[in-house]
mmCIF file of C-alpha atoms in Angstrom:
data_model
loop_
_atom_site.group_PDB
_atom_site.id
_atom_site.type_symbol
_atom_site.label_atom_id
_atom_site.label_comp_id
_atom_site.label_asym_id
_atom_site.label_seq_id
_atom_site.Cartn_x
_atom_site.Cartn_y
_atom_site.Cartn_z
ATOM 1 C CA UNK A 1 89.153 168.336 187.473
ATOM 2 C CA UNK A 2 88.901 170.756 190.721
ATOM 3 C CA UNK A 3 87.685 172.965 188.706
ATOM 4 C CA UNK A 4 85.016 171.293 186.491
ATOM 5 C CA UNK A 5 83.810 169.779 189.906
ATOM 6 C CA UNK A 6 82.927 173.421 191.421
ATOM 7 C CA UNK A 7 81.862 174.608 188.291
ATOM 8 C CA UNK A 8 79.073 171.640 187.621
ATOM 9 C CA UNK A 9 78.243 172.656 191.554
ATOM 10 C CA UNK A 10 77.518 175.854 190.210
ATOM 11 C CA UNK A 11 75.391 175.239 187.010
ATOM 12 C CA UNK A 12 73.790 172.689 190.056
ATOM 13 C CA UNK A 13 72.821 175.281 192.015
ATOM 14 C CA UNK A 14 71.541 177.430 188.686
ATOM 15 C CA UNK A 15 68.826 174.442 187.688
ATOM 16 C CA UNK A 16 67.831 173.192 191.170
ATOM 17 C CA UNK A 17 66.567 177.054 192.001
ATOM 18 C CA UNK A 18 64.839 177.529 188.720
ATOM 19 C CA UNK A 19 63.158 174.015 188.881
ATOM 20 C CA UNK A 20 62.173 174.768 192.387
ATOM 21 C CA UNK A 21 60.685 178.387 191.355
ATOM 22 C CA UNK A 22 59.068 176.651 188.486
ATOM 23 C CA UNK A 23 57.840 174.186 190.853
ATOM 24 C CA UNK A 24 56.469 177.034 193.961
ATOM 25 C CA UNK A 25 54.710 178.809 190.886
ATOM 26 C CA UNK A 26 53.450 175.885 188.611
ATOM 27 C CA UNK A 27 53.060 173.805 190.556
ATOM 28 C CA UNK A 28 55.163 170.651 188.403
ATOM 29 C CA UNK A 29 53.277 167.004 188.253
ATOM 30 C CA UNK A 30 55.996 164.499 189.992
ATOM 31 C CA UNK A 31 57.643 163.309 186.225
ATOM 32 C CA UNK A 32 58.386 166.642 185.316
ATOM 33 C CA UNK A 33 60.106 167.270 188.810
ATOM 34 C CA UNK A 34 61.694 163.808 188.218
ATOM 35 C CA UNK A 35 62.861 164.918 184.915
ATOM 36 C CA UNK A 36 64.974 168.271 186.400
ATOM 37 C CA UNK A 37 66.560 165.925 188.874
ATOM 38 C CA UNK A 38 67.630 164.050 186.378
ATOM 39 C CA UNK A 39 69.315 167.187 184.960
ATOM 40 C CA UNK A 40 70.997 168.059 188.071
ATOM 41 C CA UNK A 41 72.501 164.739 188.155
ATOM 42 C CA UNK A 42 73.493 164.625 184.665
ATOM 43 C CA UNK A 43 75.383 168.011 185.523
ATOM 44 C CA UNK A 44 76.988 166.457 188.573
ATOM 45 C CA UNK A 45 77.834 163.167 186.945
ATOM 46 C CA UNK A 46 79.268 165.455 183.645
ATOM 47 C CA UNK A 47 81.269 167.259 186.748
ATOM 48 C CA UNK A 48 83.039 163.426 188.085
ATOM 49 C CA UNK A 49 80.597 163.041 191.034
ATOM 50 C CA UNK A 50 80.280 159.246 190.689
ATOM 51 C CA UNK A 51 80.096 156.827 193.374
ATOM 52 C CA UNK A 52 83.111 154.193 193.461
ATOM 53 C CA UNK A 53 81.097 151.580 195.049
ATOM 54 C CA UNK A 54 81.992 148.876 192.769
ATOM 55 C CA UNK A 55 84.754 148.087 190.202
ATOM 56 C CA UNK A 56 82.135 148.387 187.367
ATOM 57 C CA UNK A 57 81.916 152.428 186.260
ATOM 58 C CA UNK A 58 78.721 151.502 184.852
ATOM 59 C CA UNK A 59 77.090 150.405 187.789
ATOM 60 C CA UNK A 60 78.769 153.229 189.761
ATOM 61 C CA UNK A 61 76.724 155.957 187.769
ATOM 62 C CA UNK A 62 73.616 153.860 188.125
ATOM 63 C CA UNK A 63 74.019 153.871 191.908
ATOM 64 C CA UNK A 64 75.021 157.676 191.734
ATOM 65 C CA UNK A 65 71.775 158.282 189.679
ATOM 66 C CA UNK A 66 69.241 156.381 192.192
ATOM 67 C CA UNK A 67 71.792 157.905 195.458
ATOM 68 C CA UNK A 68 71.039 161.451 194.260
ATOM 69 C CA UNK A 69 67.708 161.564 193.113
ATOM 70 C CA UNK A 70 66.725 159.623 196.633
ATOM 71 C CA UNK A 71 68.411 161.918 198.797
ATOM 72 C CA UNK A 72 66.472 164.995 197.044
ATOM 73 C CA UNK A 73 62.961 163.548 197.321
ATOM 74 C CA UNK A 74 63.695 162.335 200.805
ATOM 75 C CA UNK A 75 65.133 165.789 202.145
ATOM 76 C CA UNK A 76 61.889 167.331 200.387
ATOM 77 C CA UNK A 77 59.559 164.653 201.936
ATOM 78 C CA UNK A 78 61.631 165.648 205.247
ATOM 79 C CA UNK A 79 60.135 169.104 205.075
ATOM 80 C CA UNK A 80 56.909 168.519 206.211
ATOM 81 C CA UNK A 81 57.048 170.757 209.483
ATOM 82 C CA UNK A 82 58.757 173.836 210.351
ATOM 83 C CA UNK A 83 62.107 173.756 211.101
ATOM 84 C CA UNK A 84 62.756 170.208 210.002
ATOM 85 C CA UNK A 85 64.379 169.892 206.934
ATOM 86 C CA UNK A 86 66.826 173.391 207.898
ATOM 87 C CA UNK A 87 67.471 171.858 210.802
ATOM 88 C CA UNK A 88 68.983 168.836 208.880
ATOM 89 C CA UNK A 89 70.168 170.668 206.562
ATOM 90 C CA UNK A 90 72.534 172.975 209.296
ATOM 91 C CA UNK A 91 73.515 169.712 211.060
ATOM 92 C CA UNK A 92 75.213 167.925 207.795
ATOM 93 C CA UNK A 93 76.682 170.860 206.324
ATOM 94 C CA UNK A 94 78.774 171.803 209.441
ATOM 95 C CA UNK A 95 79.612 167.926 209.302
ATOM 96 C CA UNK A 96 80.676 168.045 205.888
ATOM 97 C CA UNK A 97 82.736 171.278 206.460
ATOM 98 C CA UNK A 98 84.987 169.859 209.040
ATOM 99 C CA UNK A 99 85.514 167.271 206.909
ATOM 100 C CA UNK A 100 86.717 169.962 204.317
ATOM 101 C CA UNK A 101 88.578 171.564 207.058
ATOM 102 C CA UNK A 102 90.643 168.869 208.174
ATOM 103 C CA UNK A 103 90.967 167.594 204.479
ATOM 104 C CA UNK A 104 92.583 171.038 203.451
ATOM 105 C CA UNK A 105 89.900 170.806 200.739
ATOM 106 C CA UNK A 106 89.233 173.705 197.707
ATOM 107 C CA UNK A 107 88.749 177.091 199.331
ATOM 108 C CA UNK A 108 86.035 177.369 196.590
ATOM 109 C CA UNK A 109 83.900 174.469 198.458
ATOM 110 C CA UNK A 110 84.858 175.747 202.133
ATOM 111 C CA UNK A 111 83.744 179.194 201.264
ATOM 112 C CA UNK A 112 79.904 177.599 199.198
ATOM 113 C CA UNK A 113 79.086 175.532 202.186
ATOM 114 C CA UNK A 114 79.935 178.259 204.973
ATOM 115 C CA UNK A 115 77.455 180.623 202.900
ATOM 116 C CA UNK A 116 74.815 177.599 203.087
ATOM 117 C CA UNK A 117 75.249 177.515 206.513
ATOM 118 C CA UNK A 118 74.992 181.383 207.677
ATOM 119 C CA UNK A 119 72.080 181.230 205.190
ATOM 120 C CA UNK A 120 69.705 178.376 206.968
ATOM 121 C CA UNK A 121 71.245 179.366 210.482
ATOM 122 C CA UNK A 122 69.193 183.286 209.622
ATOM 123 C CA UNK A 123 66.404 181.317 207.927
ATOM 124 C CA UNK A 124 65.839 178.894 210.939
ATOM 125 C CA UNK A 125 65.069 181.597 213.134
ATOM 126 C CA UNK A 126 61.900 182.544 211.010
ATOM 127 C CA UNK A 127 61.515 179.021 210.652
ATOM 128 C CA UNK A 128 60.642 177.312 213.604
ATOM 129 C CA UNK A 129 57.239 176.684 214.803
ATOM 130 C CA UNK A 130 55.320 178.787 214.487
ATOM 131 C CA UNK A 131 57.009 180.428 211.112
ATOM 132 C CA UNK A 132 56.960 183.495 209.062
ATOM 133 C CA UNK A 133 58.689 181.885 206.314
ATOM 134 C CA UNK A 134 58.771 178.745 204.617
ATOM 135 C CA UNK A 135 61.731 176.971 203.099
ATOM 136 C CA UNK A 136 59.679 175.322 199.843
ATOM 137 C CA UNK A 137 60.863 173.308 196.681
ATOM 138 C CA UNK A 138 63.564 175.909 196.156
ATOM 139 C CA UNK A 139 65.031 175.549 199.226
ATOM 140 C CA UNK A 140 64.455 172.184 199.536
ATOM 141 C CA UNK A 141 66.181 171.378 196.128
ATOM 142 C CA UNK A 142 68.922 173.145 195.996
ATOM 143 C CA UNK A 143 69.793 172.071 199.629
ATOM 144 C CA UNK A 144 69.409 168.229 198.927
ATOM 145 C CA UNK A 145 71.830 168.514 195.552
ATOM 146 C CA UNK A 146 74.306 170.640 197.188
ATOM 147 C CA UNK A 147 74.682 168.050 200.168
ATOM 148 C CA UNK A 148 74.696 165.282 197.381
ATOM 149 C CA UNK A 149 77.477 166.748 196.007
ATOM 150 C CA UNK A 150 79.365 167.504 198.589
ATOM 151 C CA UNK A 151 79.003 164.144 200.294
ATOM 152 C CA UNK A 152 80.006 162.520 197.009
ATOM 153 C CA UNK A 153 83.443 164.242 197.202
ATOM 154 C CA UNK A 154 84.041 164.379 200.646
ATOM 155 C CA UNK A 155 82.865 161.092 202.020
ATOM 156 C CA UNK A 156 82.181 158.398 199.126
ATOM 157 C CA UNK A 157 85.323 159.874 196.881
ATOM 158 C CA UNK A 158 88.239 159.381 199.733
ATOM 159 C CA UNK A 159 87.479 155.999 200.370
ATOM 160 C CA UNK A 160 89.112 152.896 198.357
ATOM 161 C CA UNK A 161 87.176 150.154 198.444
ATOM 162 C CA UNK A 162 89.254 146.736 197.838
ATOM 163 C CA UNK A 163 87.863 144.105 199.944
ATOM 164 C CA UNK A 164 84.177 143.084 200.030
ATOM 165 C CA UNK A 165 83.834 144.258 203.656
ATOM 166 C CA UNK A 166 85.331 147.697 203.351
ATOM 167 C CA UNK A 167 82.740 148.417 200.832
ATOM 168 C CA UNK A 168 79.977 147.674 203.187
ATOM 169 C CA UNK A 169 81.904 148.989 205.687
ATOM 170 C CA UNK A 170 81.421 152.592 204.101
ATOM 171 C CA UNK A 171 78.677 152.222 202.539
ATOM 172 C CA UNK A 172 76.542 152.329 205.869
ATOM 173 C CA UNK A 173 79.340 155.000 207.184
ATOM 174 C CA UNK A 174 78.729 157.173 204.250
ATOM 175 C CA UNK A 175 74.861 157.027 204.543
ATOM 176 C CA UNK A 176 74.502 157.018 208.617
ATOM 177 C CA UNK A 177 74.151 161.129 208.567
ATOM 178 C CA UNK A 178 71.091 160.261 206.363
ATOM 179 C CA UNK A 179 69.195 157.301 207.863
ATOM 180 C CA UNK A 180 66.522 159.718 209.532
ATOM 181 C CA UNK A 181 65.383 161.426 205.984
ATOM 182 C CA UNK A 182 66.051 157.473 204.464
ATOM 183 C CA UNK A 183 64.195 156.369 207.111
ATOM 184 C CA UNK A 184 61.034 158.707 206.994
ATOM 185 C CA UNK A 185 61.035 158.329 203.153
ATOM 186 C CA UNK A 186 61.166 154.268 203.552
ATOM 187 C CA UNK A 187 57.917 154.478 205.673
ATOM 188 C CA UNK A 188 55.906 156.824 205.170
ATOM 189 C CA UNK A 189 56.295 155.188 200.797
ATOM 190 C CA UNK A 190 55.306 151.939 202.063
ATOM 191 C CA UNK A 191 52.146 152.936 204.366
ATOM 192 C CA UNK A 192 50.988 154.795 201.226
ATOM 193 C CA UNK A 193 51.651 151.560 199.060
ATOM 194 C CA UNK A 194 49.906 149.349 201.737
ATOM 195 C CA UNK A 195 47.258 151.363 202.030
ATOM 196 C CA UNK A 196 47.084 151.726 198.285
ATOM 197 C CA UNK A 197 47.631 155.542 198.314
ATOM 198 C CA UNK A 198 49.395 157.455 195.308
ATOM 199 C CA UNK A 199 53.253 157.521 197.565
ATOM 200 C CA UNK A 200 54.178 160.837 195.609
ATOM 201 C CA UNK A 201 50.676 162.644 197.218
ATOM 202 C CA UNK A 202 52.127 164.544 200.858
ATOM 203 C CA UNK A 203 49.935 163.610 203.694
ATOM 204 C CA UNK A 204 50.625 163.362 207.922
ATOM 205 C CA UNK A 205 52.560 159.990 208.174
ATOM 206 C CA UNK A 206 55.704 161.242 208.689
ATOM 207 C CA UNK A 207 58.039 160.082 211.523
ATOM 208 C CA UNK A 208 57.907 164.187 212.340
ATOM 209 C CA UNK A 209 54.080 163.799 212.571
ATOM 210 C CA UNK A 210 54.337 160.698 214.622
ATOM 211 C CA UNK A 211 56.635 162.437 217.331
ATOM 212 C CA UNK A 212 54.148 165.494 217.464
ATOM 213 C CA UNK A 213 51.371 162.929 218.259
ATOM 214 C CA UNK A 214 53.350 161.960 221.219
ATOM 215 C CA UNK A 215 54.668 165.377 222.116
ATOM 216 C CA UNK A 216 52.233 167.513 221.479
ATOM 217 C CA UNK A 217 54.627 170.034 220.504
ATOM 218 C CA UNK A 218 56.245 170.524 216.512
ATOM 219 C CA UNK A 219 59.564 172.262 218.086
ATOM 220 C CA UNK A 220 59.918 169.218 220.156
ATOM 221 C CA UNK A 221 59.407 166.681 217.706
ATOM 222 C CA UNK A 222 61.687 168.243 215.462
ATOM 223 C CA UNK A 223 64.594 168.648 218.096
ATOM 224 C CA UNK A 224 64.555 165.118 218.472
ATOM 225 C CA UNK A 225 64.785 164.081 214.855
ATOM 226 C CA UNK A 226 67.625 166.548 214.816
ATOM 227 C CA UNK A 227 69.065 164.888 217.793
ATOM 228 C CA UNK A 228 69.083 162.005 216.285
ATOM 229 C CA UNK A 229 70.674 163.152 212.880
ATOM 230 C CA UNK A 230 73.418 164.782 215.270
ATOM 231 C CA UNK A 231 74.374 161.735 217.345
#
């Protein structure tokens, strides 16, 4: 089972990069990129990375399928200035590592997430504002399924839930390290719905935009939603 876990984190990391190449050179309409998340979490519910939120395994890969494919769209919504989403990125990988650390977990898993991490730490410095390079779908992909992964195991996976309260209890635990991406996603979707705009079209009504309004400065702004990620 160790093994079929790393290796559907592989084949994971396979689609999400050519999806997001496909996606930097075609430029994909938002069902198609629907449709290769929905690969990558087939792959990573084939692998056993289903949520135990309930007693019910059915509605445990239902909330898997909406978990995942959320935290993807909201990590690539989170990448709307420069630094931002590698920032984020940084912060919850080193997070989930000391988890892995403490948890003596697969040396296979220790060793993927410390290459993620020496990885955005060398991309960040080109990154920040103002940048040579740009992190993109593929980056932004592959990122957001290799933390869903990982979070699955680590956090949702070592938790028994018996008593009503203990599954709230770690439900909001589990999800705290990604209320800022939730959060951004959660508005800026429903001041494009109010304002009867199509919610999967990017515009500059993100919480990141918002802080540079009052800032005046993009590094700024994003320090403090990484701040508040790291708190």
């Amino acid at each position: 089972e160790e093994y079929k876990s790393f290796i559907g984190v592989v084949f994971t990391i396979i689609i999400s990069s050519i999806a997001g190449l496909l996606d930097e050179k075609e430029n994909l309409m938002p069902l198609t990129k629907l449709f290769f998340q929905f690969i990558i979490v087939a792959v990573l519910l084939w692998s056993g990375y289903v949520i135990p939120i309930t007693d019910t395994f059915v509605f445990n890969v239902m909330f898997t399928i909406f978990w995942i494919i959320l935290v993807i769209n909201a990590l690539n919504m989170f990448d709307n200035v420069d630094g931002a989403a590698g920032l984020f990125s940084l912060i919850t990988l080193t997070f989930l590592l000391i988890i892995c650390l403490f948890e003596n977990a697969d040396i296979n898993f220790i060793v993927l997430i410390s290459s993620y991490l020496g990885s955005i730490i060398i991309f960040l410095l080109y990154n920040f504002y103002p940048s040579k390079i740009f992190m993109g779908d593929i980056g932004s992909l592959q990122l957001a399924s290799i933390i869903s992964a990982v979070s699955i195991k680590f956090l949702w996976q070592q938790n028994n839930y018996n008593l009503f309260e203990e599954k709230i209890y770690f439900f909001l635990l589990n999800n705290i390290i990604f209320i800022i991406i939730f959060l951004d996603v959660f508005l800026v979707t429903i001041f494009r719905l109010t304002n009867k705009k199509n919610p999967f079209i990017g515009d500059t009504n993100h919480l990141s935009h918002a802080l540079i309004n009052i800032t005046a400065s993009p590094r700024v702004a994003v320090l403090i939603l990484s701040g508040l990620t790291l708190i």
